[in-house]
XYZ file of C-alpha atoms in Angstrom:
782
model
C 84.951 95.824 76.202
C 88.216 97.700 75.736
C 91.319 95.688 76.424
C 94.459 96.492 78.325
C 97.713 94.882 77.260
C 101.114 95.513 75.761
C 101.515 97.769 72.757
C 102.736 95.857 69.722
C 104.453 97.242 66.662
C 101.101 98.001 64.999
C 99.962 99.906 68.109
C 96.894 97.692 68.442
C 95.864 96.917 72.006
C 95.669 93.237 72.819
C 95.169 91.565 76.150
C 98.428 89.979 77.201
C 98.005 86.381 78.339
C 99.557 87.232 81.682
C 96.597 89.442 82.637
C 94.076 87.384 84.497
C 91.569 90.122 85.354
C 89.368 91.942 82.816
C 90.020 95.697 82.577
C 86.587 96.639 83.903
C 87.592 94.942 87.166
C 91.030 96.534 87.164
C 89.873 100.115 86.597
C 86.628 99.970 88.550
C 84.321 103.004 88.810
C 86.553 104.910 86.431
C 83.561 106.810 85.055
C 83.164 108.435 88.483
C 86.848 109.214 89.033
C 87.435 112.635 90.567
C 91.152 112.879 91.235
C 94.324 111.072 90.141
C 97.847 110.487 91.395
C 100.628 108.361 89.964
C 103.878 106.943 91.288
C 106.245 105.716 88.586
C 109.264 103.725 89.647
C 111.972 102.001 87.641
C 109.780 99.041 86.684
C 106.344 99.493 88.267
C 103.650 102.137 87.976
C 101.185 102.731 90.807
C 98.037 104.628 89.895
C 95.672 106.089 92.480
C 92.261 107.653 92.001
C 89.235 108.645 94.021
C 85.761 107.699 92.861
C 82.205 107.823 94.095
C 80.390 104.506 94.304
C 76.627 104.171 94.175
C 75.196 101.166 95.967
C 72.017 100.064 97.699
C 71.456 100.326 101.433
C 68.569 98.949 103.483
C 66.730 101.585 105.509
C 64.036 101.031 108.125
C 61.235 103.468 108.971
C 58.708 103.105 111.739
C 54.996 102.916 110.928
C 52.508 105.040 112.817
C 50.715 102.554 115.100
C 48.428 105.001 116.857
C 45.373 104.048 114.832
C 45.871 100.534 113.470
C 47.961 98.607 115.978
C 45.354 95.880 116.407
C 45.308 95.159 112.688
C 48.573 93.224 112.920
C 50.536 95.698 110.830
C 54.293 95.303 110.715
C 56.339 97.342 113.158
C 58.432 99.040 110.485
C 58.912 99.122 106.752
C 62.107 98.291 104.871
C 63.166 100.218 101.804
C 66.158 99.943 99.497
C 67.775 103.308 98.839
C 70.691 104.426 96.714
C 73.659 105.824 98.586
C 76.868 107.363 97.303
C 80.115 106.687 99.123
C 83.758 107.483 98.473
C 86.306 104.877 97.431
C 90.059 104.991 96.837
C 91.509 102.803 94.092
C 95.181 101.870 93.850
C 96.418 99.817 90.902
C 99.944 98.523 90.395
C 101.272 97.329 87.019
C 104.494 97.040 85.058
C 105.722 100.142 83.249
C 105.453 98.223 79.979
C 101.658 98.579 80.250
C 101.584 102.303 80.999
C 100.724 103.584 77.521
C 97.883 101.144 76.972
C 96.506 101.751 80.449
C 96.575 105.509 79.910
C 94.630 104.957 76.679
C 92.066 102.894 78.560
C 91.696 105.584 81.238
C 91.306 108.287 78.602
C 88.598 106.303 76.787
C 86.600 105.672 79.957
C 87.067 108.949 81.804
C 83.754 110.807 81.840
C 83.314 114.436 82.896
C 86.142 114.433 85.390
C 86.675 117.668 87.284
C 90.365 116.843 87.588
C 92.726 119.165 85.753
C 95.941 118.065 87.445
C 97.464 114.666 88.172
C 99.839 114.470 91.119
C 102.966 112.492 90.283
C 105.915 111.150 92.216
C 108.683 108.591 91.756
C 111.801 108.510 89.605
C 109.816 107.834 86.429
C 107.455 110.789 86.822
C 109.742 113.054 84.787
C 110.358 110.394 82.136
C 106.632 109.830 81.483
C 105.453 113.400 82.136
C 104.938 114.258 78.479
C 103.177 110.948 77.741
C 100.736 111.416 80.652
C 99.912 115.003 79.726
C 99.385 114.067 76.074
C 97.263 110.974 76.750
C 95.075 112.300 79.557
C 95.119 116.017 78.868
C 96.037 116.631 82.498
C 98.826 118.765 83.864
C 101.439 116.721 85.757
C 102.259 118.229 89.143
C 105.321 116.518 90.640
C 105.446 115.934 94.405
C 108.422 115.231 96.643
C 109.013 111.480 96.729
C 109.930 111.174 100.404
C 107.014 113.322 101.578
C 104.622 111.119 99.589
C 106.202 107.969 100.975
C 105.769 109.081 104.597
C 102.187 110.269 104.062
C 101.321 106.954 102.466
C 102.966 104.982 105.262
C 101.100 106.908 107.956
C 97.824 106.379 106.114
C 98.072 102.582 105.810
C 99.369 102.132 109.371
C 96.415 104.120 110.695
C 93.648 102.643 108.546
C 94.538 99.039 107.714
C 94.665 96.530 110.574
C 97.329 93.864 110.065
C 99.220 96.110 107.662
C 102.612 95.411 109.225
C 104.103 91.954 109.574
C 107.195 90.112 110.699
C 108.558 87.584 108.207
C 109.499 84.227 109.744
C 110.801 81.943 107.001
C 110.861 78.677 108.942
C 107.735 79.170 111.067
C 104.424 77.380 110.476
C 103.088 80.711 109.263
C 105.685 82.773 107.404
C 103.770 85.980 108.139
C 103.122 87.233 111.656
C 100.907 90.280 111.473
C 101.193 93.016 114.062
C 98.397 94.604 116.025
C 97.703 98.153 114.909
C 99.074 100.459 117.571
C 96.771 103.425 118.247
C 99.848 105.645 118.365
C 101.864 104.886 115.250
C 104.624 107.405 116.027
C 107.585 107.497 116.239
C 109.041 104.956 113.838
C 111.991 104.438 111.516
C 111.359 103.904 107.814
C 114.200 102.292 105.882
C 113.432 102.810 102.208
C 115.602 100.625 99.980
C 115.485 101.747 96.388
C 118.585 102.145 94.262
C 120.196 103.486 97.418
C 118.974 103.562 101.016
C 117.210 106.390 102.855
C 116.634 106.141 106.601
C 113.867 108.403 107.836
C 112.748 109.129 111.386
C 109.001 109.846 111.456
C 107.739 111.672 114.552
C 104.256 112.853 113.523
C 101.983 113.264 110.530
C 104.029 116.158 109.151
C 107.306 115.914 111.025
C 109.973 113.613 109.629
C 113.701 113.787 108.985
C 116.113 111.866 106.810
C 118.684 110.925 109.407
C 120.924 108.743 107.280
C 121.301 106.485 104.303
C 123.687 104.577 102.094
C 124.649 104.357 98.445
C 124.743 100.577 98.822
C 121.193 99.450 98.146
C 118.960 97.759 95.608
C 120.789 99.327 92.678
C 124.044 97.903 94.024
C 122.585 94.425 94.226
C 121.160 94.713 90.727
C 124.296 96.279 89.216
C 126.895 94.002 90.799
C 124.580 91.035 90.307
C 124.343 91.762 86.599
C 128.124 91.971 86.340
C 128.645 88.736 88.265
C 125.872 86.606 86.736
C 125.130 88.348 83.396
C 121.479 88.332 84.558
C 119.767 91.616 83.749
C 116.333 91.104 85.345
C 115.997 91.949 89.026
C 113.481 89.172 89.777
C 115.653 86.592 88.016
C 118.587 87.676 90.143
C 116.526 87.122 93.286
C 115.458 83.739 91.964
C 119.099 82.773 91.539
C 119.810 83.944 95.098
C 116.970 81.805 96.470
C 118.710 78.681 95.099
C 122.268 79.587 96.083
C 124.566 78.600 98.944
C 126.404 81.685 100.162
C 128.903 79.615 102.196
C 130.473 78.467 98.926
C 131.587 82.049 98.292
C 131.652 83.704 101.719
C 134.389 83.068 104.249
C 132.812 81.980 107.549
C 134.184 82.203 111.088
C 134.711 78.431 111.116
C 136.755 78.670 107.903
C 139.256 80.797 109.834
C 139.124 79.290 113.327
C 137.892 75.768 112.619
C 134.710 76.429 114.580
C 133.101 79.184 116.608
C 135.068 82.020 118.221
C 133.543 81.630 121.689
C 135.586 84.363 123.353
C 133.932 86.979 121.119
C 130.590 85.183 120.971
C 130.863 84.469 117.239
C 129.252 81.294 115.893
C 131.047 79.213 113.297
C 128.422 79.870 110.605
C 128.745 83.648 110.867
C 130.063 85.427 107.762
C 133.555 86.693 108.463
C 134.180 88.029 104.950
C 131.665 88.407 102.155
C 133.088 86.887 98.947
C 136.181 85.974 101.032
C 136.652 82.553 99.388
C 136.604 83.957 95.863
C 140.056 85.495 96.378
C 141.763 82.233 97.312
C 139.713 79.361 95.899
C 140.860 78.232 92.468
C 137.440 77.378 91.015
C 134.410 78.785 89.252
C 131.524 79.893 91.420
C 127.920 79.347 90.411
C 125.654 82.261 89.584
C 123.271 81.130 92.336
C 125.974 81.144 95.018
C 127.327 84.551 93.978
C 123.831 86.057 93.928
C 123.106 84.673 97.405
C 126.407 86.001 98.776
C 125.726 89.419 97.281
C 122.211 89.513 98.733
C 123.524 88.624 102.191
C 126.270 91.234 101.970
C 123.936 94.090 101.076
C 121.107 93.002 103.420
C 123.500 92.655 106.360
C 124.965 96.081 105.643
C 121.504 97.686 105.484
C 120.358 95.778 108.585
C 123.330 96.900 110.653
C 122.913 100.494 109.498
C 119.196 100.419 110.415
C 119.987 98.983 113.846
C 122.561 101.644 114.606
C 120.149 104.442 113.719
C 117.312 102.769 115.650
C 119.498 102.572 118.764
C 120.847 106.075 118.297
C 117.319 107.497 118.182
C 115.801 105.030 120.673
C 113.272 103.624 118.188
C 111.903 100.089 118.397
C 109.650 100.113 115.323
C 111.583 99.786 112.074
C 109.683 99.414 108.789
C 111.420 98.353 105.583
C 110.161 99.251 102.132
C 111.241 100.102 98.624
C 111.603 98.177 95.376
C 114.405 96.053 96.897
C 111.827 94.392 99.203
C 108.753 93.911 96.983
C 107.518 90.950 99.009
C 110.428 88.692 98.055
C 110.999 86.037 100.745
C 114.777 85.810 100.348
C 115.157 89.560 100.800
C 112.814 89.734 103.790
C 114.525 86.763 105.407
C 118.040 88.194 105.065
C 116.922 91.610 106.371
C 115.134 89.926 109.300
C 118.153 87.773 110.133
C 120.422 90.807 110.076
C 118.166 92.868 112.372
C 117.806 89.963 114.830
C 121.554 89.436 114.906
C 122.613 93.035 115.423
C 119.941 93.869 118.039
C 119.932 90.438 119.752
C 116.182 90.249 119.082
C 115.337 93.612 120.712
C 114.130 95.153 117.427
C 111.946 93.436 114.846
C 112.155 94.022 111.115
C 108.650 95.023 110.037
C 107.337 94.898 106.478
C 104.127 96.300 104.999
C 101.436 94.497 103.005
C 100.885 97.543 100.793
C 104.433 98.830 100.739
C 104.335 99.218 96.956
C 101.499 101.744 97.164
C 102.925 104.159 99.723
C 104.171 106.746 97.206
C 100.926 106.703 95.187
C 98.817 106.995 98.340
C 100.939 109.897 99.564
C 100.762 111.683 96.207
C 96.997 111.244 96.199
C 96.725 112.656 99.726
C 98.808 115.675 98.713
C 96.306 116.379 95.950
C 93.293 115.841 98.201
C 94.275 118.024 101.139
C 91.289 120.336 100.668
C 89.012 117.319 101.326
C 91.070 116.403 104.403
C 90.870 112.614 103.935
C 92.683 112.093 107.242
C 89.620 113.306 109.157
C 87.837 110.112 108.091
C 88.451 106.468 108.810
C 88.942 104.158 105.857
C 88.642 100.412 105.501
C 90.087 97.927 103.030
C 87.433 96.568 100.675
C 88.195 92.848 100.525
C 85.871 92.401 97.530
C 88.034 94.668 95.367
C 91.567 94.166 96.722
C 93.966 91.603 95.310
C 95.498 90.635 98.628
C 99.129 89.872 99.413
C 100.574 87.662 96.686
C 102.271 84.406 97.525
C 105.976 84.985 98.070
C 107.014 81.365 97.849
C 110.649 81.194 96.687
C 109.669 78.186 94.554
C 107.698 80.461 92.261
C 109.809 81.356 89.255
C 110.079 84.966 88.016
C 107.704 84.413 85.080
C 104.996 83.034 87.390
C 105.519 85.941 89.780
C 105.256 88.441 86.947
C 102.099 86.855 85.547
C 100.335 86.537 88.904
C 101.304 90.071 89.823
C 100.826 91.863 86.501
C 97.973 93.879 87.979
C 97.552 94.230 91.701
C 94.835 96.263 93.379
C 93.972 97.868 96.684
C 90.578 99.440 97.316
C 89.621 101.410 100.397
C 86.170 102.675 101.300
C 85.531 105.790 103.332
C 83.631 104.842 106.469
C 80.698 106.853 107.723
C 82.020 106.951 111.250
C 85.448 107.888 112.557
C 86.812 104.831 114.365
C 88.915 104.795 117.539
C 89.870 102.442 120.382
C 87.474 101.515 123.150
C 88.879 103.614 126.034
C 88.403 100.645 128.392
C 90.983 98.417 126.710
C 93.617 97.606 129.311
C 96.482 97.814 126.799
C 95.399 98.967 123.316
C 98.842 98.255 121.848
C 98.624 94.537 122.683
C 94.896 94.044 122.025
C 94.161 91.300 119.484
C 90.464 91.008 118.578
C 90.559 87.485 117.201
C 90.728 84.385 119.361
C 92.243 82.077 116.720
C 94.639 82.997 113.910
C 93.752 80.590 111.101
C 97.053 81.270 109.325
C 98.767 79.452 112.207
C 96.108 76.810 112.898
C 95.876 74.558 109.842
C 93.062 72.229 111.059
C 90.908 75.196 112.085
C 91.663 76.956 108.794
C 90.619 73.933 106.747
C 87.431 73.505 108.740
C 86.275 77.118 108.541
C 87.102 77.495 104.842
C 85.087 74.324 104.205
C 82.303 75.627 106.469
C 81.991 78.933 104.612
C 82.071 77.214 101.227
C 79.352 74.774 102.324
C 77.190 77.682 103.509
C 77.497 79.537 100.207
C 74.386 78.008 98.573
C 72.278 79.051 101.542
C 73.613 82.614 101.458
C 72.863 82.873 97.722
C 69.341 81.552 98.287
C 68.765 84.029 101.116
C 70.106 86.934 99.034
C 67.725 86.193 96.144
C 64.761 85.724 98.512
C 65.449 89.118 100.110
C 64.738 90.900 96.803
C 61.668 89.127 95.327
C 60.682 92.121 93.212
C 64.024 92.354 91.421
C 64.240 89.873 88.530
C 67.983 90.416 88.085
C 68.689 89.440 91.712
C 69.429 85.821 90.743
C 72.120 86.936 88.277
C 73.721 89.246 90.844
C 73.601 86.489 93.440
C 75.393 84.136 91.063
C 78.119 86.754 90.528
C 78.419 87.070 94.290
C 78.792 83.287 94.566
C 81.595 83.247 91.987
C 83.446 86.140 93.579
C 83.258 84.871 97.148
C 84.175 81.333 96.120
C 87.208 82.758 94.305
C 88.156 84.633 97.486
C 87.883 81.417 99.517
C 90.061 79.588 97.002
C 92.639 82.374 97.192
C 92.625 82.229 100.985
C 93.054 78.460 100.925
C 96.257 78.926 98.904
C 97.351 82.210 100.498
C 95.847 82.427 104.003
C 97.782 85.633 104.673
C 96.348 87.511 101.655
C 94.495 90.101 103.765
C 96.494 89.851 106.976
C 95.733 87.282 109.662
C 93.034 84.911 108.446
C 90.260 84.660 111.027
C 86.574 83.789 111.210
C 86.004 87.547 111.424
C 87.860 88.253 108.169
C 85.971 85.440 106.392
C 82.666 86.933 107.542
C 83.733 90.467 106.621
C 84.882 89.356 103.169
C 81.488 87.756 102.606
C 79.683 90.941 103.664
C 81.892 93.028 101.346
C 81.106 90.711 98.425
C 77.361 90.828 99.173
C 77.480 94.632 99.200
C 79.456 94.602 95.969
C 76.473 93.019 94.214
C 73.831 95.122 95.963
C 72.671 92.729 98.647
C 73.015 95.092 101.616
C 70.781 93.166 104.024
C 69.685 89.663 102.922
C 68.155 88.989 106.354
C 66.043 92.169 106.544
C 62.680 90.429 106.044
C 63.562 87.651 108.505
C 64.560 90.221 111.115
C 61.358 92.168 110.554
C 59.201 89.052 111.028
C 61.066 87.854 114.108
C 60.975 91.305 115.725
C 57.204 91.514 115.202
C 56.661 88.077 116.757
C 59.009 88.579 119.736
C 57.390 91.889 120.689
C 54.070 90.119 121.275
C 55.671 88.050 124.060
C 57.632 90.830 125.773
C 55.119 91.790 128.454
C 54.418 88.154 129.309
C 58.158 87.462 129.645
C 58.676 90.462 131.952
C 55.642 89.564 134.052
C 56.883 86.007 134.615
C 60.319 87.326 135.633
C 58.820 89.759 138.141
C 57.009 86.886 139.874
C 60.294 85.161 140.754
C 62.407 85.648 143.882
C 65.427 87.950 143.454
C 67.934 85.116 143.147
C 65.723 83.077 140.803
C 65.180 86.170 138.699
C 68.919 86.821 138.217
C 69.448 83.298 136.940
C 66.364 83.493 134.706
C 67.639 86.767 133.213
C 70.985 85.211 132.322
C 69.310 82.116 130.848
C 67.057 84.454 128.870
C 70.037 86.216 127.285
C 71.653 82.871 126.498
C 68.443 81.363 125.065
C 67.901 84.485 122.966
C 71.415 84.148 121.596
C 70.495 80.731 120.197
C 68.452 82.545 117.509
C 71.385 83.139 115.186
C 70.942 82.642 111.441
C 74.697 82.772 111.062
C 75.014 79.334 112.711
C 74.091 76.449 110.410
C 72.914 74.201 113.236
C 70.408 76.900 114.218
C 69.419 78.123 110.754
C 68.534 74.547 109.779
C 66.171 74.359 112.763
C 64.663 77.791 112.088
C 64.125 76.933 108.417
C 62.430 73.601 109.179
C 60.504 74.651 112.302
C 59.168 78.218 112.159
C 57.425 77.625 115.502
C 60.741 77.012 117.311
C 60.487 79.477 120.180
C 62.034 80.998 123.266
C 61.076 78.199 125.641
C 62.386 75.557 123.224
C 65.691 77.440 123.082
C 65.945 77.437 126.880
C 65.515 73.665 126.888
C 68.409 73.340 124.407
C 70.829 75.092 126.770
C 73.460 73.139 128.637
C 72.684 72.641 132.327
C 75.097 74.040 134.890
C 77.969 73.725 135.445
C 78.480 75.375 132.092
C 81.511 74.988 129.846
C 82.820 78.297 131.232
C 80.940 79.193 134.378
C 81.504 82.335 136.461
C 77.829 82.736 137.331
C 78.277 82.324 141.109
C 80.834 85.153 141.138
C 78.506 87.330 139.044
C 75.633 86.691 141.458
C 77.814 87.686 144.422
C 78.784 90.862 142.583
C 75.112 91.724 142.078
C 74.616 91.661 145.836
C 77.013 94.602 146.044
C 76.555 98.210 144.919
C 75.200 98.833 141.399
C 77.516 99.602 138.524
C 77.714 103.207 137.398
C 77.235 102.465 133.698
C 77.092 99.287 131.636
C 78.106 99.151 127.967
C 76.230 96.278 126.289
C 77.336 95.100 122.824
C 74.170 93.427 121.537
C 73.887 90.704 118.908
C 70.837 89.326 117.071
C 67.427 90.731 116.202
C 64.152 89.163 117.309
C 64.051 86.935 120.389
C 67.661 87.745 121.300
C 67.356 91.508 121.672
C 63.662 91.667 122.718
C 63.178 88.706 125.068
C 66.802 88.155 126.097
C 68.667 91.443 126.271
C 65.901 93.942 127.089
C 64.744 92.239 130.322
C 68.406 92.091 131.396
C 68.787 95.807 130.585
C 65.564 96.518 132.480
C 67.036 94.890 135.587
C 70.246 96.938 135.331
C 68.222 100.140 135.024
C 66.128 99.126 138.046
C 69.352 98.707 140.037
C 70.334 102.291 139.210
C 72.855 101.443 136.484
C 72.924 103.520 133.322
C 73.002 101.417 130.152
C 74.539 102.095 126.753
C 73.340 99.681 124.059
C 75.874 99.447 121.222
C 74.553 97.908 118.016
C 75.853 97.582 114.472
C 75.895 100.682 112.274
C 75.199 98.524 109.214
C 73.647 95.107 108.560
C 75.449 91.788 108.987
C 73.581 88.468 109.058
C 70.570 88.836 111.388
C 72.333 91.181 113.813
C 70.176 94.072 114.983
C 71.215 97.413 113.501
C 71.069 100.747 115.261
C 68.165 101.877 113.078
C 66.145 98.773 113.967
C 67.058 99.012 117.647
C 65.790 102.595 117.849
C 62.347 101.483 116.634
C 62.242 98.359 118.808
C 63.221 100.258 121.952
C 60.570 102.911 121.376
C 57.974 100.179 120.964
C 59.109 98.397 124.142
C 59.105 101.698 126.029
C 55.419 102.080 125.161
C 54.805 98.785 127.024
C 57.348 99.066 129.824
C 57.600 102.045 132.219
C 61.155 101.056 133.273
C 62.479 101.243 129.703
C 60.401 104.382 129.061
C 61.856 106.110 132.117
C 65.367 105.044 131.116
C 64.993 106.696 127.729
C 63.247 109.791 129.086
C 65.807 110.340 131.848
C 68.746 109.709 129.501
C 69.839 106.660 131.505
C 69.350 104.344 128.524
C 71.298 105.312 125.412
C 71.365 103.666 121.988
C 74.672 104.244 120.195
C 76.159 102.905 116.964
C 79.202 100.692 117.334
C 80.637 101.812 113.973
C 80.793 98.164 112.870
C 78.992 96.255 110.129
C 80.363 92.877 111.103
C 79.046 89.872 113.041
C 82.278 90.081 115.056
C 83.676 92.938 117.105
C 86.982 94.790 116.916
C 87.301 96.975 120.017
C 90.119 98.948 118.393
C 87.810 100.244 115.640
C 84.695 101.665 117.279
C 82.632 104.756 116.613
C 84.283 107.840 118.099
C 80.918 108.961 119.534
C 80.590 105.663 121.405
C 84.086 106.085 122.864
C 83.149 109.602 124.016
C 79.952 108.324 125.688
C 81.904 105.561 127.450
C 84.274 108.145 128.933
C 81.567 110.643 129.888
C 79.409 108.006 131.576
C 82.362 106.535 133.517
C 81.492 103.070 132.271
C 82.535 100.340 134.712
C 80.950 97.227 133.163
C 81.209 95.916 129.599
C 78.858 93.144 128.453
C 79.656 91.341 125.217
C 77.106 88.889 123.878
C 77.224 86.310 121.123
C 79.526 83.734 119.556
C 80.944 86.199 117.016
C 81.613 88.980 119.521
C 82.574 86.994 122.617
C 84.063 83.723 121.276
C 85.504 84.306 117.780
C 86.590 87.745 118.977
C 87.321 89.231 122.413
C 87.390 85.984 124.360
C 90.831 86.997 125.684
C 90.284 90.777 125.551
C 91.571 92.419 128.730
C 89.566 95.421 129.894
C 90.268 97.966 132.606
C 86.808 97.459 134.106
C 84.576 94.496 134.921
C 83.356 92.523 131.926
C 80.786 89.870 131.193
C 81.073 87.678 128.093
C 78.072 85.500 127.296
C 77.577 83.120 124.385
C 76.071 79.810 123.353
C 78.281 77.550 121.214
C 76.192 76.855 118.116
C 78.814 75.034 116.087
C 79.533 71.337 116.809
C 83.149 71.476 115.626
C 83.938 74.512 117.774
C 82.117 73.033 120.768
C 84.137 69.832 120.454
C 87.372 71.814 120.200
C 86.521 73.733 123.354
C 85.727 70.500 125.166
C 81.960 70.928 125.143
C 78.989 70.049 122.987
C 76.421 71.849 120.860
C 74.628 74.567 122.872
C 77.336 74.630 125.553
C 77.371 77.891 127.478
C 80.187 80.368 128.007
C 79.536 82.741 130.913
C 82.753 84.561 131.663
C 82.766 87.270 134.339
C 86.116 89.037 134.766
C 87.514 91.690 137.056
C 90.788 93.309 135.915
C 93.858 92.020 137.718
C 94.918 94.347 140.513
C 91.520 95.983 140.875
C 90.060 95.321 144.306
C 86.571 93.895 144.255
C 85.167 93.885 147.782
C 82.261 91.743 146.730
C 84.574 89.001 145.435
C 87.166 89.485 148.157
C 89.999 89.241 145.626
C 92.358 91.249 143.451
C 92.078 88.855 140.523
C 89.228 87.784 138.244
C 86.279 86.493 140.215
């Protein structure tokens, strides 16, 4: 394996001890790289490239049952196929490593079609000759500000929880912002050597509306003169330990306290460095550095506020090498913004601020491929995550832990948009609990996922019995995911807000990384085959009930079906030990009414009124859940005259039913059930991909086709089923139409926290506030 490290006097390449990741993990898929861009700053280089990634996907194909149905053949076959997808790689490292890294790229670059490398940043000219000589590529320099804006737009649009507020003294120092569907307009304050203030109005329309020569270079330059400290990070470290009041003249130093008439508190800085002119003493380096940082941050903050007010902008993002994730800097900027705007404007920072120029330069070089027409998602398996910004970490530790930092983004098959029925997309938060702010919940769920790891590894190996190397890949998966869990225990904010959803998604990304696309495929196949045999009997027994009895039986059927969830340990243990555990047994496990959350009486009253126009049903698990629980419920809606859209996962996750599987199952049920058959034939029953491959559900990132169908069908009822979709996410989601959230609590700890017990029921029927519901006789939720 080639190594990547500093170049010594003998020009041999040795791995520096500060590098903790092997080069083949740093420069992943380099052999398939198609296009490059580079952003070279004063101390850091950011390299971007596009590659194609080959990985396995699980495909299902229906068997022809016309001749041999009685023989007990399986409903469908599962095959593993190779698929090629696009991935963006962004790598950040110190300029000291640039020559060795270019050598590594040159040695591992195979048959690239690239003839030009897009470059931006102040160092692009300095290293132009070196890049062209090493890589044999022509350097094409791009405008730095244009690249910065393009990069900023890209991350704000594609990475949820990209922007955050920094709160130094809060329980969680990072407070991540919900991705607004309309990211424009905003103010970008880029603090490099100087300051540029840019108003961004659209993808291609932006204007530099102001700036200042007093910026990061000022802090570095004056700091070096005052402290004789030449390294920027060391200067910040000094500032983190200093007491600015030893150097600065405060309001109370002049007036003996606050100046109430003008609304000035006693601790407010009246004059930066004011005491140094009169005090006959030596000042410490730490105190001078802190005073200098406050002076420059306050100046930049006030300038940003004035421009924000002048242009009526409430979103202000700060970036540039002056920020670089340093807590002291972010805190002083935040304090300044809060002071000058009286809390009306928040200082926002970006998780991937350091990559904006490289991303923008890459996009400039990829315009013929129009990457903005696709949606992209962060690959948690390949991204480093936000590094700890603890001020207690000394500069050497920071440098070593951040020598190489990576961001990977995968191109998604579907373009993702908001669900049109969200009441307020800008305030929608998918997740019910933010584990970065809830320490007991964080500790429990991290422990829970680590405890489940052996079972996941076992299931992954069992899903590929004909592949002898599966055990080795599964062990690599175990190591990688465990490392991710350890990182998240130390740095819960590494990938934005830590939630049960992000823990599940990270696990799915790691499984895919080692070619385990669908570890539950065989289980789903078996359970679907078994459940289908009972479908007609289940429907027949329902049809024998009175109308009111039938409505309750249908709801209990959905809830009992939802018990069959291999993602819940309490259930998977039962299913492993008792393969005969069935639908009726699940019904007996359910909590008796009144349920933990119980709006059933209001739902029943609503059913006595006119039918809904169209119901959107986000389904959950394969097998008993979808076949014996959901389908009879759907059948009843269709019989009432309601159109139904079934939204299922685009890709596998746990034992959730995928769109490909649902297509086959529905066709098979239609052959047995004239109501389902008529629904399909008359286009009143639609099967649509959700665009998700997660056990949870983010209503702000759904397939564009699904959103279009929802609008066209004038959907007036949304049904969300399952613990992942209706409890871990969307429990508090506010919709502009009626909604029904159904789930069984299959985790003892969560049940206890919610005030219930294992197999407690959540049945939550909601009508949007202010919408009259004649059947409920109210303007508020029934």
